[in-house]
Amino acid sequence: CVSHLHRAARLCYNGVDPLYYQPMQVKKTKRYLFLARFSSIKGPDIAIRVCKEAGVGLDLVGDTTITNEPELLERCQREADGEQIRFVGPATRGECVWWFSRAKALLHPNKLFCEPFGLSIVESQMCKTPVIAWNNGSMREVIDDPITGHLVESEEQMTELIKNDAVAKIDGNDCRNWALKFSVEN
C-alpha cells in the first residue's frame, strides 16, 4: 500500500495475546455483557435501555475512575437492580477473561464514538463470545457481521437482535478464528 506521502505503508492493528484471551471452561449464561469504561461515548446507558426493553440480563463491568462523568456512573448504578441489570464495576484483566467467557454476547453501543480499534471487541471474540456493536468507526473491521457478531444503526435494531436471540446462531469458534487475525504475532 502506498500512502498519500508516496511512501510504502501498511496497517498494523493493536495486538491481542491469544494465549491470555482464551475461553475459560465456564458455562455460558443467558446474560449480556457491557465491558468498557463508564463513559457516554461507550454507551453503558444504551446497553441498559436495550436490555431492559428486550427483557434480558446485563452485567456492567468497567472502569469508573477515568471518565469524569459522575452523573452517568450514578445513573447506571441507579438503573442496576441487582438482578436483571447488575453493576459490577472495575475488573482485572483476568476477571475480564472470565466475564467474556461466560457472557452470551458483548454489547458495545458506541453510538457517540468513532471507535479507533476496540480491544474489548477482539478480546471478547478471542474468548468465543460474539459482539453486537454500533456500526461506527472500526467496528466494520473487527466484527465479521453476521459471522462473529452484528452491527447496528439504532437502539431499536440492537433491541430486536437481542429479542430475536440473533447471537444464538453464531459459532464461538468462528469468533475466535476471526479474532486471531488481530493476534500479537500477526
Short mmCIF file of N, CA and C in Angstrom, two decimals:
data_model
loop_
_atom_site.label_atom_id
_atom_site.label_comp_id
_atom_site.label_asym_id
_atom_site.label_seq_id
_atom_site.Cartn_x
_atom_site.Cartn_y
_atom_site.Cartn_z
N CYS A 1 0.85 -1.17 0.00
CA CYS A 1 0.00 0.00 0.00
C CYS A 1 0.90 1.23 0.00
N VAL A 2 0.53 2.26 -0.73
CA VAL A 2 1.30 3.50 -0.78
C VAL A 2 0.47 4.60 -0.14
N SER A 3 1.07 5.34 0.76
CA SER A 3 0.35 6.39 1.46
C SER A 3 0.30 7.65 0.61
N HIS A 4 -0.41 8.64 1.11
CA HIS A 4 -0.50 9.92 0.41
C HIS A 4 0.84 10.64 0.37
N LEU A 5 1.79 10.20 1.15
CA LEU A 5 3.13 10.77 1.15
C LEU A 5 4.05 10.05 0.17
N HIS A 6 3.48 9.15 -0.61
CA HIS A 6 4.22 8.37 -1.61
C HIS A 6 5.32 7.53 -0.98
N ARG A 7 5.01 7.00 0.18
CA ARG A 7 5.90 6.09 0.90
C ARG A 7 5.15 4.79 1.13
N ALA A 8 5.88 3.72 1.16
CA ALA A 8 5.27 2.43 1.46
C ALA A 8 4.69 2.49 2.87
N ALA A 9 3.49 1.98 3.02
CA ALA A 9 2.82 1.98 4.32
C ALA A 9 1.96 0.72 4.43
N ARG A 10 1.73 0.29 5.65
CA ARG A 10 0.80 -0.82 5.88
C ARG A 10 0.12 -0.61 7.21
N LEU A 11 -0.98 -1.27 7.38
CA LEU A 11 -1.79 -1.14 8.57
C LEU A 11 -1.30 -2.12 9.63
N CYS A 12 -1.15 -1.64 10.84
CA CYS A 12 -0.76 -2.50 11.95
C CYS A 12 -1.78 -2.34 13.06
N TYR A 13 -2.58 -3.38 13.30
CA TYR A 13 -3.59 -3.35 14.35
C TYR A 13 -2.94 -3.51 15.71
N ASN A 14 -3.70 -3.16 16.76
CA ASN A 14 -3.27 -3.49 18.11
C ASN A 14 -3.22 -5.01 18.21
N GLY A 15 -2.28 -5.54 18.93
CA GLY A 15 -2.17 -6.98 19.06
C GLY A 15 -2.76 -7.48 20.36
N VAL A 16 -3.52 -8.57 20.28
CA VAL A 16 -4.11 -9.20 21.46
C VAL A 16 -3.46 -10.57 21.63
N ASP A 17 -3.13 -10.90 22.86
CA ASP A 17 -2.46 -12.16 23.17
C ASP A 17 -3.47 -13.30 23.21
N PRO A 18 -3.46 -14.19 22.20
CA PRO A 18 -4.44 -15.28 22.17
C PRO A 18 -4.21 -16.34 23.25
N LEU A 19 -3.03 -16.38 23.84
CA LEU A 19 -2.79 -17.32 24.93
C LEU A 19 -3.43 -16.82 26.22
N TYR A 20 -3.51 -15.51 26.37
CA TYR A 20 -4.14 -14.93 27.56
C TYR A 20 -5.66 -14.88 27.37
N TYR A 21 -6.08 -14.40 26.21
CA TYR A 21 -7.51 -14.27 25.93
C TYR A 21 -8.00 -15.52 25.22
N GLN A 22 -8.29 -16.53 26.03
CA GLN A 22 -8.90 -17.75 25.52
C GLN A 22 -10.02 -18.12 26.47
N PRO A 23 -11.03 -18.77 25.93
CA PRO A 23 -12.20 -19.04 26.76
C PRO A 23 -11.86 -19.93 27.95
N MET A 24 -12.41 -19.54 29.09
CA MET A 24 -12.27 -20.35 30.29
C MET A 24 -13.34 -21.44 30.23
N GLN A 25 -13.12 -22.49 30.95
CA GLN A 25 -14.08 -23.59 30.98
C GLN A 25 -15.18 -23.28 31.99
N VAL A 26 -15.98 -22.27 31.65
CA VAL A 26 -17.13 -21.90 32.47
C VAL A 26 -18.37 -21.97 31.59
N LYS A 27 -19.49 -22.20 32.22
CA LYS A 27 -20.74 -22.32 31.47
C LYS A 27 -21.19 -20.94 30.99
N LYS A 28 -21.60 -20.88 29.72
CA LYS A 28 -22.18 -19.66 29.17
C LYS A 28 -23.51 -19.38 29.88
N THR A 29 -23.77 -18.12 30.11
CA THR A 29 -25.04 -17.72 30.71
C THR A 29 -25.93 -17.12 29.62
N LYS A 30 -27.12 -16.73 29.99
CA LYS A 30 -28.03 -16.04 29.06
C LYS A 30 -27.87 -14.53 29.18
N ARG A 31 -26.89 -14.09 29.97
CA ARG A 31 -26.71 -12.66 30.26
C ARG A 31 -25.79 -12.01 29.24
N TYR A 32 -26.13 -10.78 28.91
CA TYR A 32 -25.29 -9.96 28.04
C TYR A 32 -24.29 -9.21 28.90
N LEU A 33 -23.26 -8.68 28.25
CA LEU A 33 -22.17 -8.03 28.97
C LEU A 33 -21.87 -6.67 28.35
N PHE A 34 -21.74 -5.67 29.20
CA PHE A 34 -21.15 -4.39 28.81
C PHE A 34 -19.82 -4.36 29.52
N LEU A 35 -18.70 -4.26 28.78
CA LEU A 35 -17.39 -4.22 29.40
C LEU A 35 -16.59 -3.12 28.70
N ALA A 36 -16.54 -1.97 29.36
CA ALA A 36 -15.82 -0.80 28.86
C ALA A 36 -15.79 0.22 30.00
N ARG A 37 -15.18 1.34 29.76
CA ARG A 37 -15.22 2.38 30.80
C ARG A 37 -16.61 3.01 30.80
N PHE A 38 -17.02 3.48 31.96
CA PHE A 38 -18.34 4.08 32.11
C PHE A 38 -18.28 5.52 31.62
N SER A 39 -18.37 5.63 30.30
CA SER A 39 -18.29 6.91 29.62
C SER A 39 -19.42 6.98 28.61
N SER A 40 -19.97 8.16 28.39
CA SER A 40 -21.09 8.30 27.46
C SER A 40 -20.72 7.84 26.06
N ILE A 41 -19.45 7.96 25.67
CA ILE A 41 -19.06 7.52 24.32
C ILE A 41 -19.06 6.00 24.18
N LYS A 42 -19.03 5.29 25.28
CA LYS A 42 -19.07 3.82 25.24
C LYS A 42 -20.49 3.28 25.36
N GLY A 43 -21.44 4.10 25.81
CA GLY A 43 -22.85 3.73 25.79
C GLY A 43 -23.37 2.78 26.84
N PRO A 44 -22.91 2.84 28.09
CA PRO A 44 -23.49 1.93 29.09
C PRO A 44 -24.98 2.18 29.29
N ASP A 45 -25.41 3.44 29.17
CA ASP A 45 -26.82 3.78 29.32
C ASP A 45 -27.65 3.15 28.19
N ILE A 46 -27.09 3.09 26.99
CA ILE A 46 -27.78 2.44 25.87
C ILE A 46 -27.90 0.94 26.14
N ALA A 47 -26.81 0.34 26.60
CA ALA A 47 -26.85 -1.10 26.91
C ALA A 47 -27.94 -1.40 27.93
N ILE A 48 -28.06 -0.56 28.94
CA ILE A 48 -29.09 -0.75 29.95
C ILE A 48 -30.48 -0.65 29.33
N ARG A 49 -30.71 0.39 28.53
CA ARG A 49 -32.03 0.58 27.93
C ARG A 49 -32.42 -0.59 27.03
N VAL A 50 -31.50 -1.04 26.17
CA VAL A 50 -31.88 -2.11 25.23
C VAL A 50 -32.11 -3.42 25.97
N CYS A 51 -31.34 -3.70 27.01
CA CYS A 51 -31.55 -4.94 27.76
C CYS A 51 -32.85 -4.89 28.55
N LYS A 52 -33.17 -3.74 29.10
CA LYS A 52 -34.47 -3.61 29.79
C LYS A 52 -35.61 -3.81 28.80
N GLU A 53 -35.51 -3.17 27.65
CA GLU A 53 -36.56 -3.29 26.62
C GLU A 53 -36.69 -4.73 26.13
N ALA A 54 -35.54 -5.42 25.97
CA ALA A 54 -35.56 -6.80 25.47
C ALA A 54 -35.88 -7.81 26.57
N GLY A 55 -35.82 -7.38 27.83
CA GLY A 55 -36.14 -8.28 28.93
C GLY A 55 -35.05 -9.31 29.22
N VAL A 56 -33.79 -8.92 29.01
CA VAL A 56 -32.67 -9.84 29.26
C VAL A 56 -31.74 -9.27 30.32
N GLY A 57 -30.90 -10.14 30.86
CA GLY A 57 -29.95 -9.74 31.88
C GLY A 57 -28.71 -9.08 31.29
N LEU A 58 -28.14 -8.16 32.06
CA LEU A 58 -26.94 -7.43 31.65
C LEU A 58 -26.02 -7.27 32.84
N ASP A 59 -24.73 -7.56 32.62
CA ASP A 59 -23.69 -7.31 33.61
C ASP A 59 -22.88 -6.12 33.14
N LEU A 60 -22.70 -5.13 34.01
CA LEU A 60 -21.98 -3.90 33.70
C LEU A 60 -20.61 -3.94 34.36
N VAL A 61 -19.57 -4.08 33.54
CA VAL A 61 -18.20 -4.22 34.05
C VAL A 61 -17.34 -3.14 33.40
N GLY A 62 -16.55 -2.46 34.20
CA GLY A 62 -15.64 -1.49 33.60
C GLY A 62 -15.13 -0.45 34.56
N ASP A 63 -14.20 0.34 34.03
CA ASP A 63 -13.54 1.37 34.82
C ASP A 63 -14.51 2.50 35.17
N THR A 64 -14.43 2.95 36.40
CA THR A 64 -15.31 4.02 36.87
C THR A 64 -14.53 5.27 37.27
N THR A 65 -13.21 5.25 37.08
CA THR A 65 -12.38 6.33 37.63
C THR A 65 -11.86 7.33 36.60
N ILE A 66 -11.70 6.93 35.35
CA ILE A 66 -11.02 7.83 34.41
C ILE A 66 -11.97 8.57 33.48
N THR A 67 -13.25 8.47 33.70
CA THR A 67 -14.20 9.05 32.75
C THR A 67 -14.65 10.47 33.09
N ASN A 68 -14.58 10.83 34.34
CA ASN A 68 -15.01 12.15 34.79
C ASN A 68 -16.45 12.43 34.39
N GLU A 69 -17.29 11.41 34.47
CA GLU A 69 -18.72 11.57 34.21
C GLU A 69 -19.51 10.98 35.38
N PRO A 70 -19.40 11.61 36.55
CA PRO A 70 -20.04 11.02 37.74
C PRO A 70 -21.55 10.88 37.61
N GLU A 71 -22.20 11.78 36.87
CA GLU A 71 -23.66 11.69 36.71
C GLU A 71 -24.04 10.43 35.94
N LEU A 72 -23.30 10.11 34.87
CA LEU A 72 -23.58 8.90 34.10
C LEU A 72 -23.37 7.66 34.97
N LEU A 73 -22.26 7.63 35.68
CA LEU A 73 -21.97 6.49 36.56
C LEU A 73 -23.08 6.31 37.60
N GLU A 74 -23.49 7.40 38.23
CA GLU A 74 -24.56 7.31 39.23
C GLU A 74 -25.87 6.83 38.61
N ARG A 75 -26.18 7.30 37.40
CA ARG A 75 -27.39 6.87 36.71
C ARG A 75 -27.34 5.37 36.42
N CYS A 76 -26.18 4.89 35.94
CA CYS A 76 -26.03 3.45 35.66
C CYS A 76 -26.18 2.64 36.94
N GLN A 77 -25.60 3.12 38.02
CA GLN A 77 -25.71 2.40 39.29
C GLN A 77 -27.16 2.38 39.78
N ARG A 78 -27.89 3.50 39.60
CA ARG A 78 -29.30 3.55 40.00
C ARG A 78 -30.16 2.59 39.17
N GLU A 79 -29.83 2.48 37.88
CA GLU A 79 -30.60 1.61 36.98
C GLU A 79 -30.38 0.12 37.30
N ALA A 80 -29.26 -0.18 37.91
CA ALA A 80 -28.94 -1.57 38.24
C ALA A 80 -29.80 -2.02 39.42
N ASP A 81 -30.56 -3.09 39.19
CA ASP A 81 -31.45 -3.60 40.24
C ASP A 81 -30.86 -4.81 40.95
N GLY A 82 -29.67 -5.24 40.52
CA GLY A 82 -29.02 -6.39 41.14
C GLY A 82 -29.46 -7.72 40.57
N GLU A 83 -30.50 -7.72 39.74
CA GLU A 83 -30.97 -8.96 39.12
C GLU A 83 -30.90 -8.86 37.61
N GLN A 84 -31.85 -8.15 37.00
CA GLN A 84 -31.79 -8.04 35.54
C GLN A 84 -30.55 -7.24 35.13
N ILE A 85 -30.32 -6.12 35.76
CA ILE A 85 -29.17 -5.27 35.46
C ILE A 85 -28.26 -5.31 36.69
N ARG A 86 -27.06 -5.85 36.51
CA ARG A 86 -26.11 -5.95 37.62
C ARG A 86 -24.93 -5.03 37.38
N PHE A 87 -24.63 -4.17 38.34
CA PHE A 87 -23.47 -3.29 38.27
C PHE A 87 -22.30 -3.98 38.97
N VAL A 88 -21.22 -4.23 38.23
CA VAL A 88 -20.05 -4.90 38.79
C VAL A 88 -18.95 -3.88 39.07
N GLY A 89 -18.69 -2.99 38.10
CA GLY A 89 -17.62 -2.00 38.24
C GLY A 89 -16.31 -2.53 37.70
N PRO A 90 -15.19 -2.03 38.22
CA PRO A 90 -13.88 -2.40 37.68
C PRO A 90 -13.56 -3.89 37.81
N ALA A 91 -12.74 -4.38 36.88
CA ALA A 91 -12.30 -5.78 36.90
C ALA A 91 -10.87 -5.86 36.39
N THR A 92 -10.14 -6.82 36.89
CA THR A 92 -8.78 -7.06 36.40
C THR A 92 -8.83 -7.69 35.02
N ARG A 93 -7.70 -7.77 34.33
CA ARG A 93 -7.66 -8.42 33.02
C ARG A 93 -8.13 -9.88 33.12
N GLY A 94 -7.65 -10.58 34.14
CA GLY A 94 -8.06 -11.98 34.33
C GLY A 94 -9.55 -12.11 34.56
N GLU A 95 -10.11 -11.21 35.36
CA GLU A 95 -11.55 -11.23 35.58
C GLU A 95 -12.31 -10.93 34.28
N CYS A 96 -11.74 -10.07 33.45
CA CYS A 96 -12.39 -9.77 32.16
C CYS A 96 -12.48 -11.01 31.29
N VAL A 97 -11.45 -11.83 31.28
CA VAL A 97 -11.49 -13.09 30.52
C VAL A 97 -12.65 -13.95 31.02
N TRP A 98 -12.83 -14.00 32.34
CA TRP A 98 -13.94 -14.76 32.92
C TRP A 98 -15.28 -14.18 32.47
N TRP A 99 -15.44 -12.85 32.52
CA TRP A 99 -16.70 -12.22 32.10
C TRP A 99 -16.97 -12.49 30.62
N PHE A 100 -15.95 -12.34 29.77
CA PHE A 100 -16.12 -12.63 28.34
C PHE A 100 -16.53 -14.09 28.13
N SER A 101 -15.89 -14.99 28.85
CA SER A 101 -16.09 -16.42 28.65
C SER A 101 -17.50 -16.88 28.99
N ARG A 102 -18.15 -16.21 29.91
CA ARG A 102 -19.46 -16.66 30.35
C ARG A 102 -20.62 -15.89 29.73
N ALA A 103 -20.33 -14.75 29.10
CA ALA A 103 -21.41 -13.92 28.55
C ALA A 103 -22.02 -14.52 27.29
N LYS A 104 -23.29 -14.26 27.09
CA LYS A 104 -23.98 -14.65 25.85
C LYS A 104 -23.41 -13.85 24.70
N ALA A 105 -23.22 -12.54 24.91
CA ALA A 105 -22.62 -11.65 23.91
C ALA A 105 -22.18 -10.37 24.59
N LEU A 106 -21.21 -9.72 23.99
CA LEU A 106 -20.76 -8.40 24.43
C LEU A 106 -21.58 -7.36 23.69
N LEU A 107 -22.08 -6.37 24.42
CA LEU A 107 -22.75 -5.23 23.80
C LEU A 107 -21.78 -4.05 23.80
N HIS A 108 -21.59 -3.47 22.63
CA HIS A 108 -20.69 -2.31 22.51
C HIS A 108 -21.44 -1.20 21.77
N PRO A 109 -22.31 -0.48 22.49
CA PRO A 109 -23.12 0.54 21.86
C PRO A 109 -22.40 1.89 21.73
N ASN A 110 -21.36 1.91 20.91
CA ASN A 110 -20.51 3.08 20.73
C ASN A 110 -21.12 4.09 19.75
N LYS A 111 -22.37 4.41 19.96
CA LYS A 111 -23.11 5.32 19.08
C LYS A 111 -22.42 6.68 18.95
N LEU A 112 -21.87 7.18 20.03
CA LEU A 112 -21.28 8.52 20.04
C LEU A 112 -19.77 8.53 19.80
N PHE A 113 -19.20 7.38 19.48
CA PHE A 113 -17.74 7.30 19.41
C PHE A 113 -17.30 6.53 18.18
N CYS A 114 -16.51 7.18 17.38
CA CYS A 114 -15.92 6.55 16.20
C CYS A 114 -14.73 5.73 16.69
N GLU A 115 -15.03 4.55 17.21
CA GLU A 115 -14.04 3.68 17.87
C GLU A 115 -12.84 3.45 16.95
N PRO A 116 -11.62 3.79 17.40
CA PRO A 116 -10.45 3.61 16.54
C PRO A 116 -10.01 2.15 16.39
N PHE A 117 -10.26 1.30 17.37
CA PHE A 117 -9.95 -0.12 17.23
C PHE A 117 -10.97 -0.97 17.97
N GLY A 118 -10.95 -0.97 19.28
CA GLY A 118 -11.89 -1.75 20.07
C GLY A 118 -11.28 -3.03 20.61
N LEU A 119 -10.37 -2.89 21.56
CA LEU A 119 -9.71 -4.06 22.14
C LEU A 119 -10.72 -5.03 22.76
N SER A 120 -11.70 -4.51 23.49
CA SER A 120 -12.64 -5.41 24.17
C SER A 120 -13.44 -6.23 23.16
N ILE A 121 -13.66 -5.70 21.97
CA ILE A 121 -14.39 -6.42 20.94
C ILE A 121 -13.59 -7.64 20.50
N VAL A 122 -12.30 -7.43 20.26
CA VAL A 122 -11.42 -8.52 19.85
C VAL A 122 -11.20 -9.50 21.00
N GLU A 123 -11.01 -8.98 22.21
CA GLU A 123 -10.82 -9.85 23.37
C GLU A 123 -12.04 -10.75 23.59
N SER A 124 -13.22 -10.19 23.43
CA SER A 124 -14.46 -10.96 23.57
C SER A 124 -14.51 -12.10 22.56
N GLN A 125 -14.22 -11.77 21.30
CA GLN A 125 -14.25 -12.79 20.26
C GLN A 125 -13.16 -13.84 20.47
N MET A 126 -12.00 -13.43 21.00
CA MET A 126 -10.95 -14.40 21.33
C MET A 126 -11.46 -15.41 22.34
N CYS A 127 -12.37 -14.96 23.21
CA CYS A 127 -12.96 -15.84 24.23
C CYS A 127 -14.23 -16.53 23.72
N LYS A 128 -14.40 -16.54 22.39
CA LYS A 128 -15.52 -17.21 21.71
C LYS A 128 -16.88 -16.60 22.00
N THR A 129 -16.88 -15.30 22.29
CA THR A 129 -18.12 -14.60 22.59
C THR A 129 -18.40 -13.56 21.51
N PRO A 130 -19.58 -13.65 20.87
CA PRO A 130 -19.93 -12.69 19.82
C PRO A 130 -20.18 -11.29 20.37
N VAL A 131 -20.26 -10.33 19.45
CA VAL A 131 -20.41 -8.92 19.82
C VAL A 131 -21.53 -8.29 19.00
N ILE A 132 -22.32 -7.46 19.67
CA ILE A 132 -23.28 -6.60 18.98
C ILE A 132 -22.81 -5.18 19.23
N ALA A 133 -22.47 -4.47 18.16
CA ALA A 133 -21.89 -3.13 18.29
C ALA A 133 -22.52 -2.16 17.30
N TRP A 134 -22.36 -0.89 17.61
CA TRP A 134 -22.80 0.15 16.71
C TRP A 134 -21.90 0.15 15.49
N ASN A 135 -22.46 0.33 14.32
CA ASN A 135 -21.70 0.38 13.07
C ASN A 135 -21.03 1.74 12.97
N ASN A 136 -19.97 1.90 13.75
CA ASN A 136 -19.28 3.18 13.88
C ASN A 136 -17.79 2.92 14.05
N GLY A 137 -16.97 3.67 13.36
CA GLY A 137 -15.53 3.52 13.49
C GLY A 137 -15.05 2.19 12.97
N SER A 138 -14.17 1.57 13.70
CA SER A 138 -13.51 0.33 13.25
C SER A 138 -14.36 -0.93 13.42
N MET A 139 -15.57 -0.79 13.90
CA MET A 139 -16.38 -1.98 14.16
C MET A 139 -16.54 -2.84 12.90
N ARG A 140 -16.58 -2.22 11.71
CA ARG A 140 -16.68 -2.98 10.46
C ARG A 140 -15.44 -3.83 10.22
N GLU A 141 -14.32 -3.43 10.79
CA GLU A 141 -13.07 -4.18 10.61
C GLU A 141 -12.89 -5.28 11.64
N VAL A 142 -13.39 -5.07 12.86
CA VAL A 142 -13.12 -6.03 13.93
C VAL A 142 -14.26 -7.02 14.18
N ILE A 143 -15.40 -6.80 13.53
CA ILE A 143 -16.53 -7.74 13.62
C ILE A 143 -16.86 -8.19 12.21
N ASP A 144 -16.97 -9.49 12.01
CA ASP A 144 -17.36 -10.06 10.72
C ASP A 144 -18.87 -10.31 10.76
N ASP A 145 -19.64 -9.27 10.45
CA ASP A 145 -21.11 -9.32 10.51
C ASP A 145 -21.64 -10.17 9.36
N PRO A 146 -22.42 -11.19 9.59
CA PRO A 146 -23.05 -11.71 10.80
C PRO A 146 -22.36 -12.95 11.37
N ILE A 147 -21.12 -13.20 10.99
CA ILE A 147 -20.42 -14.42 11.41
C ILE A 147 -19.94 -14.36 12.86
N THR A 148 -19.41 -13.22 13.30
CA THR A 148 -18.89 -13.11 14.67
C THR A 148 -19.66 -12.12 15.52
N GLY A 149 -20.68 -11.54 14.95
CA GLY A 149 -21.49 -10.56 15.68
C GLY A 149 -22.37 -9.79 14.72
N HIS A 150 -22.91 -8.70 15.22
CA HIS A 150 -23.82 -7.89 14.43
C HIS A 150 -23.50 -6.41 14.61
N LEU A 151 -23.66 -5.66 13.53
CA LEU A 151 -23.51 -4.21 13.55
C LEU A 151 -24.89 -3.59 13.46
N VAL A 152 -25.12 -2.55 14.25
CA VAL A 152 -26.44 -1.91 14.28
C VAL A 152 -26.32 -0.42 14.02
N GLU A 153 -27.45 0.16 13.62
CA GLU A 153 -27.54 1.59 13.35
C GLU A 153 -28.47 2.30 14.33
N SER A 154 -29.14 1.53 15.21
CA SER A 154 -30.09 2.15 16.14
C SER A 154 -30.28 1.27 17.37
N GLU A 155 -30.82 1.89 18.41
CA GLU A 155 -31.15 1.13 19.62
C GLU A 155 -32.22 0.10 19.32
N GLU A 156 -33.15 0.45 18.43
CA GLU A 156 -34.22 -0.47 18.07
C GLU A 156 -33.65 -1.73 17.41
N GLN A 157 -32.67 -1.55 16.53
CA GLN A 157 -32.03 -2.71 15.88
C GLN A 157 -31.34 -3.59 16.92
N MET A 158 -30.62 -2.95 17.85
CA MET A 158 -29.92 -3.71 18.88
C MET A 158 -30.93 -4.49 19.73
N THR A 159 -32.02 -3.83 20.10
CA THR A 159 -33.06 -4.47 20.90
C THR A 159 -33.66 -5.66 20.16
N GLU A 160 -33.96 -5.49 18.88
CA GLU A 160 -34.56 -6.58 18.09
C GLU A 160 -33.61 -7.77 17.95
N LEU A 161 -32.32 -7.50 17.74
CA LEU A 161 -31.35 -8.60 17.66
C LEU A 161 -31.33 -9.39 18.97
N ILE A 162 -31.40 -8.67 20.08
CA ILE A 162 -31.40 -9.33 21.39
C ILE A 162 -32.70 -10.12 21.58
N LYS A 163 -33.83 -9.49 21.29
CA LYS A 163 -35.13 -10.16 21.45
C LYS A 163 -35.21 -11.42 20.58
N ASN A 164 -34.64 -11.36 19.38
CA ASN A 164 -34.68 -12.49 18.46
C ASN A 164 -33.54 -13.48 18.67
N ASP A 165 -32.74 -13.25 19.71
CA ASP A 165 -31.62 -14.15 20.05
C ASP A 165 -30.71 -14.40 18.85
N ALA A 166 -30.40 -13.33 18.13
CA ALA A 166 -29.61 -13.43 16.89
C ALA A 166 -28.23 -14.04 17.11
N VAL A 167 -27.65 -13.85 18.28
CA VAL A 167 -26.31 -14.39 18.51
C VAL A 167 -26.31 -15.90 18.74
N ALA A 168 -27.48 -16.49 18.94
CA ALA A 168 -27.54 -17.95 19.14
C ALA A 168 -27.04 -18.71 17.92
N LYS A 169 -27.11 -18.10 16.75
CA LYS A 169 -26.68 -18.74 15.51
C LYS A 169 -25.18 -18.61 15.28
N ILE A 170 -24.49 -17.87 16.13
CA ILE A 170 -23.06 -17.62 15.94
C ILE A 170 -22.23 -18.69 16.65
N ASP A 171 -21.27 -19.24 15.92
CA ASP A 171 -20.37 -20.26 16.46
C ASP A 171 -19.18 -19.56 17.12
N GLY A 172 -18.98 -19.85 18.40
CA GLY A 172 -17.86 -19.26 19.14
C GLY A 172 -16.51 -19.54 18.50
N ASN A 173 -16.36 -20.70 17.84
CA ASN A 173 -15.10 -20.99 17.16
C ASN A 173 -14.85 -20.02 16.01
N ASP A 174 -15.91 -19.61 15.32
CA ASP A 174 -15.77 -18.61 14.26
C ASP A 174 -15.29 -17.28 14.83
N CYS A 175 -15.81 -16.94 16.01
CA CYS A 175 -15.38 -15.70 16.67
C CYS A 175 -13.89 -15.74 16.96
N ARG A 176 -13.44 -16.82 17.56
CA ARG A 176 -12.02 -16.92 17.91
C ARG A 176 -11.15 -16.94 16.66
N ASN A 177 -11.52 -17.72 15.66
CA ASN A 177 -10.72 -17.78 14.43
C ASN A 177 -10.61 -16.42 13.77
N TRP A 178 -11.69 -15.67 13.76
CA TRP A 178 -11.67 -14.31 13.19
C TRP A 178 -10.74 -13.41 14.01
N ALA A 179 -10.86 -13.48 15.32
CA ALA A 179 -10.08 -12.60 16.20
C ALA A 179 -8.59 -12.91 16.14
N LEU A 180 -8.23 -14.11 15.78
CA LEU A 180 -6.81 -14.46 15.71
C LEU A 180 -6.03 -13.61 14.70
N LYS A 181 -6.72 -13.01 13.75
CA LYS A 181 -6.01 -12.14 12.81
C LYS A 181 -5.50 -10.87 13.50
N PHE A 182 -6.02 -10.62 14.71
CA PHE A 182 -5.56 -9.47 15.50
C PHE A 182 -4.60 -9.90 16.62
N SER A 183 -4.00 -11.06 16.46
CA SER A 183 -3.08 -11.57 17.49
C SER A 183 -1.78 -10.75 17.49
N VAL A 184 -1.06 -10.84 18.58
CA VAL A 184 0.22 -10.16 18.70
C VAL A 184 1.14 -10.60 17.55
N GLU A 185 1.14 -11.90 17.25
CA GLU A 185 2.01 -12.41 16.20
C GLU A 185 1.71 -11.78 14.84
N ASN A 186 0.43 -11.66 14.53
CA ASN A 186 0.04 -11.06 13.25
C ASN A 186 0.30 -9.57 13.24
#
